Amino acid sequence: MYTSTGYISFLLRRVTGVALVIYLFMHMWVIGSANGGPEVFDARLNLVQGPLFKLGEIALLAAVVWHAIDGIRLLIVHYFDVTEYRRSMFWAAIVVSAILVIAGGIPMLTFMLEEMGG
Amino acid sequence: MPRPRLSLPRAPSPTGRDAMQSAESSTHDVVIVGAGLAGTWAAMVAAKEGVDDIVVLSKIHALRSHSSAAQGGVAAALNNVRPVPDTGPRGPLEQIPPGDEPIDSWELHMFDTIKGSDWLGDQDAIEIMVKEAIDVIYEYEHLGCVFSRTPDGRIAQRRFGGHSAPRANYAADWTGHVLLHTVHEQAQRQGVKFLNEWYCLDLIVEDNVCRGVVAMEVLTGRIRTLRAKAVIFGTGGYGRAWKITSNAYANTGDGVAIAYDAGVPLMDMEFVQFHPTGLYRHGILMSEACRGEGGYLVNSEGERFMERYAPDKMELAPRDLVSRSEQTEIDEGRGIEEDGQGIYLDLRHLGAEKILERLPQVRELAIDFVGVDPIDDMVPIQPTAHYSMGGIPTDADGQVIADADGTPVVGFYAAGECACVSVHGANRLGTNSLLEASVFGRRAGHAAAAFVKGGAKLQPVSGDPAESSRKRVRSLLERQGDENVERVAQDLKATMTANCGIYRDADKLRQAKADVAELERRFANAPVMDKGSRFNTDLLAALETEHLLSFSEVIVEGALARAESRGAHARTDYPGRDDESWLKHTVAHKTAEGPRLSYKDVNIDWEKYPPQERKY
Amino acid sequence: MGRGDAERTATVRVQRFNPDEDREQRMQDFTIVLRPGTTVLDALHRIKTEQDGTLTYRRSCRHAICGSCAMNVNGANRLVCNMPLREQLDRSGTVTIKPLPYLPIIKDLVVDRSTFWEQYLRVRPWLVPPDDVPEKEFRLSPAEVEALHHAETCIMCGACYSSCQVIGMNKSYVGPHAALKAFLRVLDPRDTIPGDRLEDLSGGDGVYRCHTIFNCIDACPKNLNPTQAIETLRKLAAKREAYDRDRRVRQASLSEPIASE
């Protein structure tokens, strides 16, 4: 019951949703500093260039992708009579999200490693 | 995640003695015991007619009442359906086109019921029931029951045993469930107050006037007196006195036993119906609708043996006849399964579509409990104790009577299976019980409401009526001994099944009588393991077993005395029906020496429906 | 003792808790002999009557129609009366029985269902038919009745309700059982207040609180689908005025025979 695909998807939805809101505020905090001119902006941007943040960006990609794909799954559940396929739809969402995250994450990771090396 | 705790006042000592001492009592206009169809109809009608303070007590939650287990249908001559012309008595059915001749009538329903009752049914009450049947079904539908339908939108009907026209109005095969939920909801709408999980312990009757009940709140163990101007019992039947039964655990005849102990007589207790198709070894009901839709009964030799017992109606003969036929086949060695106690029910020829549409619940039961899919295989069944024709005697308004002369027990009413009006006499036709509970539940509610609104007063009670119940509970909780309540109950079921079952004779019945007496002695040494006051279901089981013993004595006594075979009461030593000596109801009063029997006349219209030979 | 004997007993692990005597919930193991056809309810009955009379649970019909015996068995909510014991045993021959989750425990496997019944009453489970009723039955087509048949078979057992994490977080949520009952009434052509009901259900703690976790479908012993009922109610709620108008049109011909194709 606590490990049903429905409950896991609900938990992930909540977690990614909250995470995205937090990211949004961080993003506004960084971008908003452009009001103070190029030096202020560059300084703020530098703060979020570290390897931890780079990994964080991959996590951000995962959160956005999962939240969007799961959102599409939910729209389908809402408009069509598909509860019979609830489990396979969950796994399909996982697989599609994984593909997209890997496809996007690999270049990001490569770039990050290159930057660190060079 | 921490679980929220139920905040109850902390119950006192583990032995529960103090909880039982609370001398609380309350007063009401009407107290109804039992929240099945009969009790709920009574409550709803009384509320609609303006009675203010109505409480319905039920020892289990109202929606768990056994009315919900009824499957096949509820009878009324609506004339929605007829056999397709020229297809024979077991051919398909079709809706009756508007303007075409009706094929059914309340008169026909009445005759079928009288014949089904083996002429022991009171014909004036039967007439009322079958006439009101039509109105009651339409009222159910107006209140929201989701019946199955004919193509033109009318309530669908099917054939049923003992009925000469298809008049079983059905909702797939969960008719009772639909009816119960509908009336319960409507009673809630009327603001009826349900006290769920309150166990009635005693009926307060003094000088032939009913003054209320004593009941235990199961949650806390507190015992209270509920004084009332009128009391209505809708407490159901008592199939749990037999080993194989379709009845719920809850059907232990408490209302019947409590009334008997309070001095109210019981009527026709020896007439117990064994339904032909209970699942083998479990007894779980496989609706008569299986046969109504065309199913066959087959013995170990592959023979459709009903040909020999009821060549005209075959499997759709009344239940007592079919059960006896099955039992004979079993006794003569043509039963199935390892112990030879089963019979096959064959539904394969009905086809998957019909079974899935009309008998879905029955199919699931067969799959879940005996691992057989009726679409593909024959289902093993056996006769199962199903319905109690006997009970608390009433007139046609649900007014309980104190003796064979009809003296009323003022303020006490009863309806449904626990009552004996008697509309079913010696045997009940299928679909007539849902009908009885509905019609007489309504009438009892109306009668009680008229009584209350007519100026009935709350009658005084002498002393503390709850005291004897408290003593009884205390003694159950404190007793020692090496007997076991469940073992006593199982032994009772064993002797009732072997000696007071489908076929009886004087020797077997005398054995049963001795066994019951012995079991009562043994029961006195059976302790209750749970001594607490909080939700003590062990105590309830002991109280229920006490009740089983109490009314079993009455059943055996009545069966022993009745030297004839009529309806469901079959004596191998008196195989014929004896209208000269036995066309009468058995009335049993409790005395220190056991049940004292007297007899009551049957209401018969000698011109229209004189007793005939009962052949199918 | 041969190999056959090792297969013939089962361990029934039950959660015990009596608020009058225990400070904490605890698990207790009972051993019973396996007989053919034993259900989990049979096992509980034998334990209670032969070994420990204080073990407390609700039951009545024992054939899955009364709804009393819903419990949590091996982590899932279901009725115990139609559940063969053999199929519930894990590799060590044990079945674990706990009361329905999220509800206060009265004693052992008996829980307090007050909020469950409150939500049931809150949606007005009774049909509200038109004031003028025909002499005979209202006419409903077999198709209209077919749409109602599943929701009609709900036995109010509570398995769905107490498997729902939304209920776990918020006891004022209407719950799958009440939503299913409301669905039954909203869709019934005889009901005169579908718009009213839909308005109620779209309020706070109504059908929009469902997070499509689907546990209710998994738990239901009658294979009903409260989630689909809730989705349907949401869609209808969005156009409730139109739905109400359509209902009045339908009701104008409720006493007329259904035309056949």
mmCIF file of C-alpha atoms in Angstrom, chain C residues 100-200:
data_model
loop_
_atom_site.group_PDB
_atom_site.id
_atom_site.type_symbol
_atom_site.label_atom_id
_atom_site.label_comp_id
_atom_site.label_asym_id
_atom_site.label_seq_id
_atom_site.Cartn_x
_atom_site.Cartn_y
_atom_site.Cartn_z
ATOM 1 C CA LEU C 100 -7.369 -1.218 8.869
ATOM 2 C CA PRO C 101 -4.846 1.641 8.814
ATOM 3 C CA TYR C 102 -5.425 5.308 9.679
ATOM 4 C CA LEU C 103 -8.401 4.631 11.926
ATOM 5 C CA PRO C 104 -8.327 4.700 15.728
ATOM 6 C CA ILE C 105 -8.116 1.226 17.215
ATOM 7 C CA ILE C 106 -10.932 0.208 19.542
ATOM 8 C CA LYS C 107 -9.449 -3.200 20.294
ATOM 9 C CA ASP C 108 -7.175 -5.539 18.338
ATOM 10 C CA LEU C 109 -8.597 -5.671 14.808
ATOM 11 C CA VAL C 110 -11.667 -3.526 15.522
ATOM 12 C CA VAL C 111 -11.339 0.102 14.434
ATOM 13 C CA ASP C 112 -13.457 3.188 14.889
ATOM 14 C CA ARG C 113 -15.196 3.984 11.623
ATOM 15 C CA SER C 114 -16.955 7.179 12.728
ATOM 16 C CA THR C 115 -15.370 9.387 10.073
ATOM 17 C CA PHE C 116 -16.118 6.752 7.429
ATOM 18 C CA TRP C 117 -19.825 6.852 8.261
ATOM 19 C CA GLU C 118 -19.826 10.630 8.594
ATOM 20 C CA GLN C 119 -18.551 11.026 5.050
ATOM 21 C CA TYR C 120 -21.109 8.484 3.836
ATOM 22 C CA LEU C 121 -23.937 10.538 5.331
ATOM 23 C CA ARG C 122 -22.423 13.791 4.199
ATOM 24 C CA VAL C 123 -22.938 12.967 0.507
ATOM 25 C CA ARG C 124 -26.631 12.237 1.099
ATOM 26 C CA PRO C 125 -26.596 8.595 0.002
ATOM 27 C CA TRP C 126 -30.368 8.457 -0.395
ATOM 28 C CA LEU C 127 -32.009 8.991 -3.752
ATOM 29 C CA VAL C 128 -34.068 12.168 -3.997
ATOM 30 C CA PRO C 129 -36.805 11.170 -6.421
ATOM 31 C CA PRO C 130 -39.295 13.527 -8.094
ATOM 32 C CA ASP C 131 -42.260 14.512 -5.955
ATOM 33 C CA ASP C 132 -44.841 13.056 -8.280
ATOM 34 C CA VAL C 133 -44.181 9.375 -8.637
ATOM 35 C CA PRO C 134 -45.912 7.241 -11.258
ATOM 36 C CA GLU C 135 -48.355 4.542 -10.274
ATOM 37 C CA LYS C 136 -45.857 1.890 -11.289
ATOM 38 C CA GLU C 137 -42.085 1.970 -11.658
ATOM 39 C CA PHE C 138 -39.997 4.686 -13.225
ATOM 40 C CA ARG C 139 -38.677 3.422 -16.554
ATOM 41 C CA LEU C 140 -34.927 3.036 -16.720
ATOM 42 C CA SER C 141 -33.206 1.469 -19.697
ATOM 43 C CA PRO C 142 -30.955 -1.548 -19.181
ATOM 44 C CA ALA C 143 -28.035 0.644 -20.280
ATOM 45 C CA GLU C 144 -28.801 3.253 -17.631
ATOM 46 C CA VAL C 145 -28.971 0.521 -15.009
ATOM 47 C CA GLU C 146 -25.779 -1.083 -16.284
ATOM 48 C CA ALA C 147 -23.917 2.166 -15.588
ATOM 49 C CA LEU C 148 -25.092 1.966 -11.978
ATOM 50 C CA HIS C 149 -24.574 -1.697 -11.311
ATOM 51 C CA HIS C 150 -20.999 -1.557 -10.171
ATOM 52 C CA ALA C 151 -21.375 1.298 -7.762
ATOM 53 C CA GLU C 152 -24.520 -0.372 -6.452
ATOM 54 C CA THR C 153 -22.609 -3.428 -5.272
ATOM 55 C CA CYS C 154 -20.409 -1.500 -2.832
ATOM 56 C CA ILE C 155 -20.722 -3.187 0.572
ATOM 57 C CA MET C 156 -19.224 -0.280 2.533
ATOM 58 C CA CYS C 157 -16.432 -2.437 3.905
ATOM 59 C CA GLY C 158 -13.921 0.387 4.303
ATOM 60 C CA ALA C 159 -10.991 -1.324 2.584
ATOM 61 C CA CYS C 160 -10.710 1.509 0.071
ATOM 62 C CA TYR C 161 -11.192 4.264 2.621
ATOM 63 C CA SER C 162 -8.413 3.131 4.865
ATOM 64 C CA SER C 163 -5.998 2.428 2.055
ATOM 65 C CA CYS C 164 -6.177 6.039 0.886
ATOM 66 C CA GLN C 165 -3.235 8.221 1.923
ATOM 67 C CA VAL C 166 -5.375 11.312 1.444
ATOM 68 C CA ILE C 167 -7.570 9.993 4.260
ATOM 69 C CA GLY C 168 -4.419 9.314 6.220
ATOM 70 C CA MET C 169 -3.540 12.980 5.953
ATOM 71 C CA ASN C 170 -7.013 14.460 6.152
ATOM 72 C CA LYS C 171 -10.008 12.885 7.843
ATOM 73 C CA SER C 172 -12.370 15.446 6.365
ATOM 74 C CA TYR C 173 -11.778 14.179 2.849
ATOM 75 C CA VAL C 174 -14.929 12.709 1.380
ATOM 76 C CA GLY C 175 -13.270 9.364 0.683
ATOM 77 C CA PRO C 176 -13.598 6.844 -2.154
ATOM 78 C CA HIS C 177 -16.594 5.054 -0.610
ATOM 79 C CA ALA C 178 -18.717 8.188 -0.322
ATOM 80 C CA ALA C 179 -17.571 9.408 -3.730
ATOM 81 C CA LEU C 180 -18.678 6.111 -5.234
ATOM 82 C CA LYS C 181 -22.038 6.357 -3.499
ATOM 83 C CA ALA C 182 -22.439 9.947 -4.679
ATOM 84 C CA PHE C 183 -21.568 8.790 -8.198
ATOM 85 C CA LEU C 184 -24.332 6.203 -7.975
ATOM 86 C CA ARG C 185 -26.875 8.867 -7.094
ATOM 87 C CA VAL C 186 -25.624 11.525 -9.480
ATOM 88 C CA LEU C 187 -25.864 9.140 -12.423
ATOM 89 C CA ASP C 188 -29.273 7.783 -11.474
ATOM 90 C CA PRO C 189 -31.846 9.329 -13.829
ATOM 91 C CA ARG C 190 -34.377 9.365 -11.015
ATOM 92 C CA ASP C 191 -32.351 11.686 -8.805
ATOM 93 C CA THR C 192 -33.571 15.298 -8.920
ATOM 94 C CA ILE C 193 -30.541 17.018 -7.423
ATOM 95 C CA PRO C 194 -27.439 16.032 -9.423
ATOM 96 C CA GLY C 195 -26.335 19.639 -9.791
ATOM 97 C CA ASP C 196 -26.631 20.177 -6.065
ATOM 98 C CA ARG C 197 -24.652 17.039 -5.314
ATOM 99 C CA LEU C 198 -21.949 17.968 -7.795
ATOM 100 C CA GLU C 199 -21.672 21.388 -6.227
ATOM 101 C CA ASP C 200 -21.188 19.808 -2.815
#
